[in-house]
Short mmCIF file of C-alpha atoms in Angstrom, two decimals:
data_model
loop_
_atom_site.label_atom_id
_atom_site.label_comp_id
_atom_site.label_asym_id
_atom_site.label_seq_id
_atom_site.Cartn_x
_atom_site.Cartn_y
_atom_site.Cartn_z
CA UNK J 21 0.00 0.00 0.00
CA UNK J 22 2.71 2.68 0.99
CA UNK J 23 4.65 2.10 -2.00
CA UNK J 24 0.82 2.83 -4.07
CA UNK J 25 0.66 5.72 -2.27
CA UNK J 26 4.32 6.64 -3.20
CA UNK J 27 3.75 6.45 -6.74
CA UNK J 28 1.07 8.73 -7.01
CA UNK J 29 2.18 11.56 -5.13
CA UNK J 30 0.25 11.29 -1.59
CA UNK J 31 1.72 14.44 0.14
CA UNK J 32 3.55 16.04 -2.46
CA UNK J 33 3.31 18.90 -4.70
CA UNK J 34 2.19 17.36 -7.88
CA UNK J 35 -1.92 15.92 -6.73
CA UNK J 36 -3.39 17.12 -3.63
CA UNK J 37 -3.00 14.20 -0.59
CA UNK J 38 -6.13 15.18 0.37
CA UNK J 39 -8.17 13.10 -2.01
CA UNK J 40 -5.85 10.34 -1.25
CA UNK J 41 -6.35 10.59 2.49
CA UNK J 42 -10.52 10.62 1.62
CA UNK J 43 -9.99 7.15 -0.04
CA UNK J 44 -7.51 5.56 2.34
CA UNK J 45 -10.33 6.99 5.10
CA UNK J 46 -13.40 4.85 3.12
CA UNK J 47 -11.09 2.04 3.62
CA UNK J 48 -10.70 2.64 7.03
CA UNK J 49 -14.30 3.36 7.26
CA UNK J 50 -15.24 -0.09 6.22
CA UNK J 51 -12.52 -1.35 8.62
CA UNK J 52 -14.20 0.40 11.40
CA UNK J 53 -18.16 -0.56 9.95
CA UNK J 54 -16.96 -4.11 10.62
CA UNK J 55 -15.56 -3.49 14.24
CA UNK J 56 -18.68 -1.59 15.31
CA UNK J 57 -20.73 -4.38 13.98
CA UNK J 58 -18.65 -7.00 15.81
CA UNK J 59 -19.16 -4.37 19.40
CA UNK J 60 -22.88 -4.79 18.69
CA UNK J 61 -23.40 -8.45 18.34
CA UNK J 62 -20.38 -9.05 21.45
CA UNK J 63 -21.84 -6.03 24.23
CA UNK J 64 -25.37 -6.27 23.08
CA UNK J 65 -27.31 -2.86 22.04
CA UNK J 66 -27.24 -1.53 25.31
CA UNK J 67 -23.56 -1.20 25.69
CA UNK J 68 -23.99 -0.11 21.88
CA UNK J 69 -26.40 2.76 22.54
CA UNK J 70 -25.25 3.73 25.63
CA UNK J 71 -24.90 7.58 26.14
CA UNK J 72 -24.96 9.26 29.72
CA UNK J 73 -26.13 12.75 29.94
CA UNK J 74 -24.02 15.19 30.69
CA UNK J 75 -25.27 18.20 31.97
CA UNK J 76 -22.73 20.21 34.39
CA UNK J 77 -19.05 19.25 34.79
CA UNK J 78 -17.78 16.94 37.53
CA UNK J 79 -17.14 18.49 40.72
CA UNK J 80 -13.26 18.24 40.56
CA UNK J 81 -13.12 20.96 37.49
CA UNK J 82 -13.75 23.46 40.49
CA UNK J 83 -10.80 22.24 42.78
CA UNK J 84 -9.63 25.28 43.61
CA UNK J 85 -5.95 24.03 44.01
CA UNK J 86 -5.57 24.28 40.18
CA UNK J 87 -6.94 27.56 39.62
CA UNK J 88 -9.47 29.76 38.90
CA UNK J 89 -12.39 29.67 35.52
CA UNK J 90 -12.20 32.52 32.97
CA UNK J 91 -12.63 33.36 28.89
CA UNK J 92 -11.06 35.12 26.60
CA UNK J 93 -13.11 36.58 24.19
CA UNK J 94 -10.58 36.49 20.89
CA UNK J 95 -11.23 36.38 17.09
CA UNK J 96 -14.75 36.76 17.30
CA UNK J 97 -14.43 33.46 19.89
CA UNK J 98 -15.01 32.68 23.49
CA UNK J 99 -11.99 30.39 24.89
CA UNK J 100 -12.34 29.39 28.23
CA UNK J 101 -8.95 28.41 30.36
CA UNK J 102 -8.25 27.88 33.83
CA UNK J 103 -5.59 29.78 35.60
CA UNK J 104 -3.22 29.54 38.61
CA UNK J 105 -0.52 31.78 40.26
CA UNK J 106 0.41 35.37 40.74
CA UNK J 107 -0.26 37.79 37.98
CA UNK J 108 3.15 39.84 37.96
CA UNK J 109 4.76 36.32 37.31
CA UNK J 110 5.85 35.46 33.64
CA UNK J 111 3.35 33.14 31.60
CA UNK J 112 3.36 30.10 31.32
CA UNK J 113 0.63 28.75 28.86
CA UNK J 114 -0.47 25.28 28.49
CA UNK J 115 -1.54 23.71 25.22
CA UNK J 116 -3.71 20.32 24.78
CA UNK J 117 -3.95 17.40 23.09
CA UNK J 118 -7.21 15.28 21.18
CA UNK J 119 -8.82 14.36 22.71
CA UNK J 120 -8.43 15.87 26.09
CA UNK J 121 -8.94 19.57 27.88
CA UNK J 122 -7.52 21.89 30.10
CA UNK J 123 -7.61 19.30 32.86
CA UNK J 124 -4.81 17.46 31.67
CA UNK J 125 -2.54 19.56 33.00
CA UNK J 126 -3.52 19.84 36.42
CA UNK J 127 -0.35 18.28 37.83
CA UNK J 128 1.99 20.67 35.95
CA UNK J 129 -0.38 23.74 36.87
CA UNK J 130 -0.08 22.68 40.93
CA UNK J 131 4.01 22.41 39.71
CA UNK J 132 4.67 25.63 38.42
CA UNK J 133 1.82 27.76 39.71
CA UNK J 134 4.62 29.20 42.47
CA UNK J 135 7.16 31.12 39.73
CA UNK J 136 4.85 31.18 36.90
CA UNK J 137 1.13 32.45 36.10
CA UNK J 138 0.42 28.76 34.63
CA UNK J 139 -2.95 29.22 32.25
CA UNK J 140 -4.50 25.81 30.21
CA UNK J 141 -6.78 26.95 27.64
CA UNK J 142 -9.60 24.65 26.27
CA UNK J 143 -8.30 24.95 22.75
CA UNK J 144 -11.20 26.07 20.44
CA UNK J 145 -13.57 22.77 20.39
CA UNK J 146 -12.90 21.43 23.33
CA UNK J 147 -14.18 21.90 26.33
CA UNK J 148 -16.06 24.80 27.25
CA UNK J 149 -14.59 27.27 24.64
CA UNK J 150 -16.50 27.85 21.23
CA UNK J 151 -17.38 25.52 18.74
CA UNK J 152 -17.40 26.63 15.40
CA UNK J 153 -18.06 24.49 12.04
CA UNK J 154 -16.68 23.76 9.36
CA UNK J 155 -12.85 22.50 8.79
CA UNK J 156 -11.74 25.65 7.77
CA UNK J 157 -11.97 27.31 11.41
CA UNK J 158 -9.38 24.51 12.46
CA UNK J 159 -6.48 25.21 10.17
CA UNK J 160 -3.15 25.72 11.27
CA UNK J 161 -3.05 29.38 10.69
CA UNK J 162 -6.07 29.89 12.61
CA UNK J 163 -4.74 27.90 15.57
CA UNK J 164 -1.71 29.40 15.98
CA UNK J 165 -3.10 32.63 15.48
CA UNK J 166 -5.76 31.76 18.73
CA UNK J 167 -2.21 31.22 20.53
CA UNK J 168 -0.99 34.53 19.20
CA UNK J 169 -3.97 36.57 20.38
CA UNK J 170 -4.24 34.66 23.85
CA UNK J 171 -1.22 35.80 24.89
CA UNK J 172 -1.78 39.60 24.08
CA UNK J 173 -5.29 38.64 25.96
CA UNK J 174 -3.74 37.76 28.91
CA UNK J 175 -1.88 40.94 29.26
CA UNK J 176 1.53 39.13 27.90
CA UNK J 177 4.04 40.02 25.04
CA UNK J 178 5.61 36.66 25.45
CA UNK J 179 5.53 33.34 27.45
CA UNK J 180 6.73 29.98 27.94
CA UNK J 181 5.05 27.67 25.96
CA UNK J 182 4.30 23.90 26.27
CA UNK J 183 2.14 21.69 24.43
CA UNK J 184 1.36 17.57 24.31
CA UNK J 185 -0.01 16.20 21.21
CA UNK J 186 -1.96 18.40 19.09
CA UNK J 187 -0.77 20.94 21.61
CA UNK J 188 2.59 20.78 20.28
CA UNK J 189 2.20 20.37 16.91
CA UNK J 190 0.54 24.10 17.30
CA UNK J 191 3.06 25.32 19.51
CA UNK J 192 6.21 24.34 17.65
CA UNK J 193 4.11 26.14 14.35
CA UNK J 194 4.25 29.17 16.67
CA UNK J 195 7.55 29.12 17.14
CA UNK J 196 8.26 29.02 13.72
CA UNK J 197 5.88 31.85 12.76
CA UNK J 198 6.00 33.92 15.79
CA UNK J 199 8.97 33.46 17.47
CA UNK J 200 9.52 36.94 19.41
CA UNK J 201 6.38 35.22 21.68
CA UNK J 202 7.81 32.14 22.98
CA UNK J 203 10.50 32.12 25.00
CA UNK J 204 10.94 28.50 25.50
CA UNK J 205 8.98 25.88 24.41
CA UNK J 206 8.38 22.50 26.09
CA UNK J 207 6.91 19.45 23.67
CA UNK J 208 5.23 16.86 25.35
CA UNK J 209 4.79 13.20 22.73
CA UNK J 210 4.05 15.68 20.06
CA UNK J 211 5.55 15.47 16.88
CA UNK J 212 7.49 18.16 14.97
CA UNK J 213 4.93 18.28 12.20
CA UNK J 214 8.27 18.56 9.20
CA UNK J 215 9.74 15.26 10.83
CA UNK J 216 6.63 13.44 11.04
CA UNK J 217 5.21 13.69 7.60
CA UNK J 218 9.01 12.76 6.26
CA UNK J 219 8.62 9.85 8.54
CA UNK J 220 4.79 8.92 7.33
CA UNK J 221 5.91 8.74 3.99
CA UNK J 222 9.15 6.44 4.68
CA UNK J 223 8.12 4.03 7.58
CA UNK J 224 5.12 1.47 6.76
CA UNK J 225 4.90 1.39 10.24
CA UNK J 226 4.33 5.03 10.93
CA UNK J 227 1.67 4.71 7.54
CA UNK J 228 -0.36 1.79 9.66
CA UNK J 229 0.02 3.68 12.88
CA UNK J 230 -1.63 7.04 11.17
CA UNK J 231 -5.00 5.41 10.02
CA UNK J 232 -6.98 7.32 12.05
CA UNK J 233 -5.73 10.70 10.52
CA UNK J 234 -7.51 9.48 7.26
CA UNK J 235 -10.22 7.97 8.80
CA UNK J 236 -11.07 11.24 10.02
CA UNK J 237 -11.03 12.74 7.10
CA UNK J 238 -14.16 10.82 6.12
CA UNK J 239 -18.13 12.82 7.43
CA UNK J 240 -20.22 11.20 10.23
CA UNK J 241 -18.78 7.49 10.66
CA UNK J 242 -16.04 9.16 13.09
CA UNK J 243 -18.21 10.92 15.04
CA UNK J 244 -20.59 8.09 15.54
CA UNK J 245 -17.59 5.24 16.39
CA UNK J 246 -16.06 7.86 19.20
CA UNK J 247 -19.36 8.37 20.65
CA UNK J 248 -20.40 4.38 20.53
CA UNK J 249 -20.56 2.99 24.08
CA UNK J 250 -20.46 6.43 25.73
CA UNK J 251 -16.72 7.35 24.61
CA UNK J 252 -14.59 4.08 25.59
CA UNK J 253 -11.61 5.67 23.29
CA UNK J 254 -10.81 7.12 26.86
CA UNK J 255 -10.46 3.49 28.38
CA UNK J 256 -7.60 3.42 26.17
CA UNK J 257 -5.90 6.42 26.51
CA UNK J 258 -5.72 6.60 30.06
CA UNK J 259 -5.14 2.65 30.65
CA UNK J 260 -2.08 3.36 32.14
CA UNK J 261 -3.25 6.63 34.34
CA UNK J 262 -4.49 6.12 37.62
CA UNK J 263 -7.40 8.52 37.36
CA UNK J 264 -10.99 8.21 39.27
CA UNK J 265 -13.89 7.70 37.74
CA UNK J 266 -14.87 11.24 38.27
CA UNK J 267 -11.65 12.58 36.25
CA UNK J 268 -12.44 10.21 33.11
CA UNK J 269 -15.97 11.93 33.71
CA UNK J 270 -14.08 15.35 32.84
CA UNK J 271 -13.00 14.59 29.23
CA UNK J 272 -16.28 12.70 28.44
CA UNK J 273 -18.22 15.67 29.27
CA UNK J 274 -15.66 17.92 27.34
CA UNK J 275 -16.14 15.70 24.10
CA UNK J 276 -19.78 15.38 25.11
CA UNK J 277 -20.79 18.94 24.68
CA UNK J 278 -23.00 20.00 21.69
CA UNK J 279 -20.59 19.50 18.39
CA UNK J 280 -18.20 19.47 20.43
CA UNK J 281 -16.73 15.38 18.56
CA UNK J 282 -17.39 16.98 15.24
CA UNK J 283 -15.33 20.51 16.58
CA UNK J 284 -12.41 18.36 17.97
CA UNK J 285 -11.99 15.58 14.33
CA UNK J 286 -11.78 19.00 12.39
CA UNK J 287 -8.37 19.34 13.70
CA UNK J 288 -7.23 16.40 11.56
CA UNK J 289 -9.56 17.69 8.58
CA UNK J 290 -8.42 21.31 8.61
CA UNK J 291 -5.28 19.36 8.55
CA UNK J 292 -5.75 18.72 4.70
CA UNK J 293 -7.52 21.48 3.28
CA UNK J 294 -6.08 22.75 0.63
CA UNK J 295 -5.49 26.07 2.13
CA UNK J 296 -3.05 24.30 4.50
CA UNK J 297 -1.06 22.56 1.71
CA UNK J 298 1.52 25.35 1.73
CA UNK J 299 2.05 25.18 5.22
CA UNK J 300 2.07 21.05 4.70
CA UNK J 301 5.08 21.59 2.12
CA UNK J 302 6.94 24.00 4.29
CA UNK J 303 9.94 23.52 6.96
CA UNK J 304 8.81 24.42 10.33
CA UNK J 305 11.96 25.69 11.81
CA UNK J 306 12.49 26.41 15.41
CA UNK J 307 15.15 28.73 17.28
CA UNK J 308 13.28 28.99 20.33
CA UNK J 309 15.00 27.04 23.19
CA UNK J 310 13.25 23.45 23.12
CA UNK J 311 12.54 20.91 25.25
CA UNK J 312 11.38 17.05 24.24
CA UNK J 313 10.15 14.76 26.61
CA UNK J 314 8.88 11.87 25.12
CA UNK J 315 6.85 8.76 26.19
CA UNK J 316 8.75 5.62 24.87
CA UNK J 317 5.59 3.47 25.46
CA UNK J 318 4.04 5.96 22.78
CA UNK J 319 1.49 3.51 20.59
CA UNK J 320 0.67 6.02 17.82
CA UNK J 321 4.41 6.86 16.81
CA UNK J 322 7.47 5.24 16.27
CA UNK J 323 10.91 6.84 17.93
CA UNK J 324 11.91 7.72 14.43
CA UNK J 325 9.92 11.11 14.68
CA UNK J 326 12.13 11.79 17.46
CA UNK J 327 15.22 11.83 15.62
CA UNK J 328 16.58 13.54 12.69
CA UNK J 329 15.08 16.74 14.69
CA UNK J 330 18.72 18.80 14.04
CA UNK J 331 17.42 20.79 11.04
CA UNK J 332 14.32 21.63 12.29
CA UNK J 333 15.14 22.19 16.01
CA UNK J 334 18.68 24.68 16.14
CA UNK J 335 18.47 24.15 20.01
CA UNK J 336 17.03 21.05 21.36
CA UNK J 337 17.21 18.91 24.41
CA UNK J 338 15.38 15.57 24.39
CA UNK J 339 14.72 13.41 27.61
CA UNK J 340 12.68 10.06 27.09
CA UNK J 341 10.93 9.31 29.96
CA UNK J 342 9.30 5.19 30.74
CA UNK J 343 5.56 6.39 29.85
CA UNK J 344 2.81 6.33 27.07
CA UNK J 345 1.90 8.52 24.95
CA UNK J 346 -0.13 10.87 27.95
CA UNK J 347 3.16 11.31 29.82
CA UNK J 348 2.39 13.96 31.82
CA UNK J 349 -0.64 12.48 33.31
CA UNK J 350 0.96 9.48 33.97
CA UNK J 351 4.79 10.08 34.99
CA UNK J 352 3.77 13.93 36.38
CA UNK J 353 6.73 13.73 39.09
CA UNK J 354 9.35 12.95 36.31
CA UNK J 355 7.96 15.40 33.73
CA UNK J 356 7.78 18.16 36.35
CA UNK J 357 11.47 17.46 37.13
CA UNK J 358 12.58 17.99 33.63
CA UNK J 359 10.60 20.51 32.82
CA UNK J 360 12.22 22.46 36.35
CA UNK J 361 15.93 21.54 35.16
CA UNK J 362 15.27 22.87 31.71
CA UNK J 363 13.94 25.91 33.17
CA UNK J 364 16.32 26.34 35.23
CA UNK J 365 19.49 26.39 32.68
#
């Protein structure tokens, strides 16, 4: 299959990849029609069907030891983020992954609350912050440019900057584009978005490991198999995080709220719009100080996005740390630690 899609140009300059990555998602689609169908006749149509309703957030959103609610109304959008830690301190801004919230970072936000104003945003989609439709309102440009505007928002010319997953995929864009407003940046399993489509389209086993990327790119089926069995893709994610029932109750009710799955899967389709192909074809090069920590136990990348980083990162430092791919969540102690040191140089 990858040496089909070789031949006739996925992700180059000569036929858009996005009508490749539309076909290779019907595939997947039909994949997925099959395991959905096997879910039914195994768990029965109430497991099938089930869907809890999710009114108001769980009671541990409002723990006051990780900071106070707000919104920022930017770009004719309301993001809401949660904030902790004196005002006159420097910013430190916290940036997501799919398909998760602000929460995610509540370790890190207890960490560094002391030196640094620490704010999480709920990235546009998620969480309590706006929802708008349509795939164009989730490409790159538009992301970074809600980073961009957040900062100003806050009452900051510049910050610190750290992302996990689709987080950092934003953040090391913003970097690139606007780097006179980070001045460090901190990656957490998040791939430099140059490296990692070299790496797609040279490892069969990074190809395999992507499916869901083009199964995304396909209308309704995705939003239906995530919500299936009120949202087990968290069972999953968090299989190695020791987290109550009550916290995998927060990012249920974040991908629960009205168009909220449909908000979150345009990430991947604003992905590969045609008005992002420039930016697909482009080097993302970063100066700003960096930081990689890295989950080895990561499931939906190989280590080979991790390396080869040189000329795209001019001043990088990567630590691997014994976790999955949700490392700060589930080694918090050792990610704090690095983070500290790296701070501290």
């Amino acid at each position: 299959m990858l040496s089909i899609i070789r031949r006739f140009g996925f992700f180059s300059g000569r036929i858009p990849g996005y009508y490749y990555s539309l076909l290779l998602g019907l595939v997947y689609g039909y994949l997925v029609l099959f395991g959905l169908l096997y879910s039914f006749i195994r768990k029965g149509p109430g497991w099938f069907f089930k869907r809890k309703r999710r009114g108001t957030w769980p009671g541990c959103m409002d723990n006051e030891e990780l900071g106070k609610h707000g919104f920022l109304r930017i770009n004719n959008l309301k993001l809401h983020y949660v904030a902790a830690g004196d005002r006159s301190k420097p910013l430190m801004l916290f940036l997501h992954g799919f398909p998760e919230c602000w929460y995610s970072w509540r370790h890190q936000m207890k960490a560094f609350s002391v030196n640094y104003r620490c704010v999480a945003l709920d990235m546009r989609g998620f969480g309590e912050s706006d929802r708008p439709s349509g795939k164009e309102s989730y490409r790159m440009e538009v992301l970074v440019d809600d980073v961009k505007a957040s900062i100003s928002a806050l009452g900051y010319s510049s910050c610190t900057l750290v992302g996990h997953d689709w987080g950092s995929v934003i953040a090391y864009t913003c970097c690139s584009w606007y780097p006179d407003i980070v001045d460090k940046v901190i990656i957490i399993n998040g791939p430099h978005p140059s490296r990692y489509f070299e790496v797609l389209k040279t490892n069969p086993t990074q190809f395999l490991k992507a499916w869901y990327i083009f199964f995304f790119q396909i209308p309704l089926l995705p939003e239906f198999a995530l919500s299936v069995g009120d949202f087990p893709v968290f069972k999953n994610l968090f299989k190695n995080i020791d987290l109550t029932d009550e916290q995998v109750e927060v990012y249920k009710y974040s991908m629960s709220r009205p168009g909220a799955i449909s908000a979150q899967i345009n990430y991947y389709r604003g992905l590969l719009t045609s008005s992002s192909s420039s930016w697909l074809h482009k080097d993302i090069v970063v100066n700003t100080p960096t930081l990689l920590i890295w989950g080895v136990n990561e499931e939906a990348m190989v280590m080979d996005v991790t390396k080869g980083l040189k000329k795209y990162l001019t001043n990088v430092s990567k630590q691997y740390v014994d976790a999955g791919h949700c490392v700060q969540q589930e080694k918090p102690s050792d990610v704090n630690r690095l983070m500290k040191e790296f701070l501290e140089e």
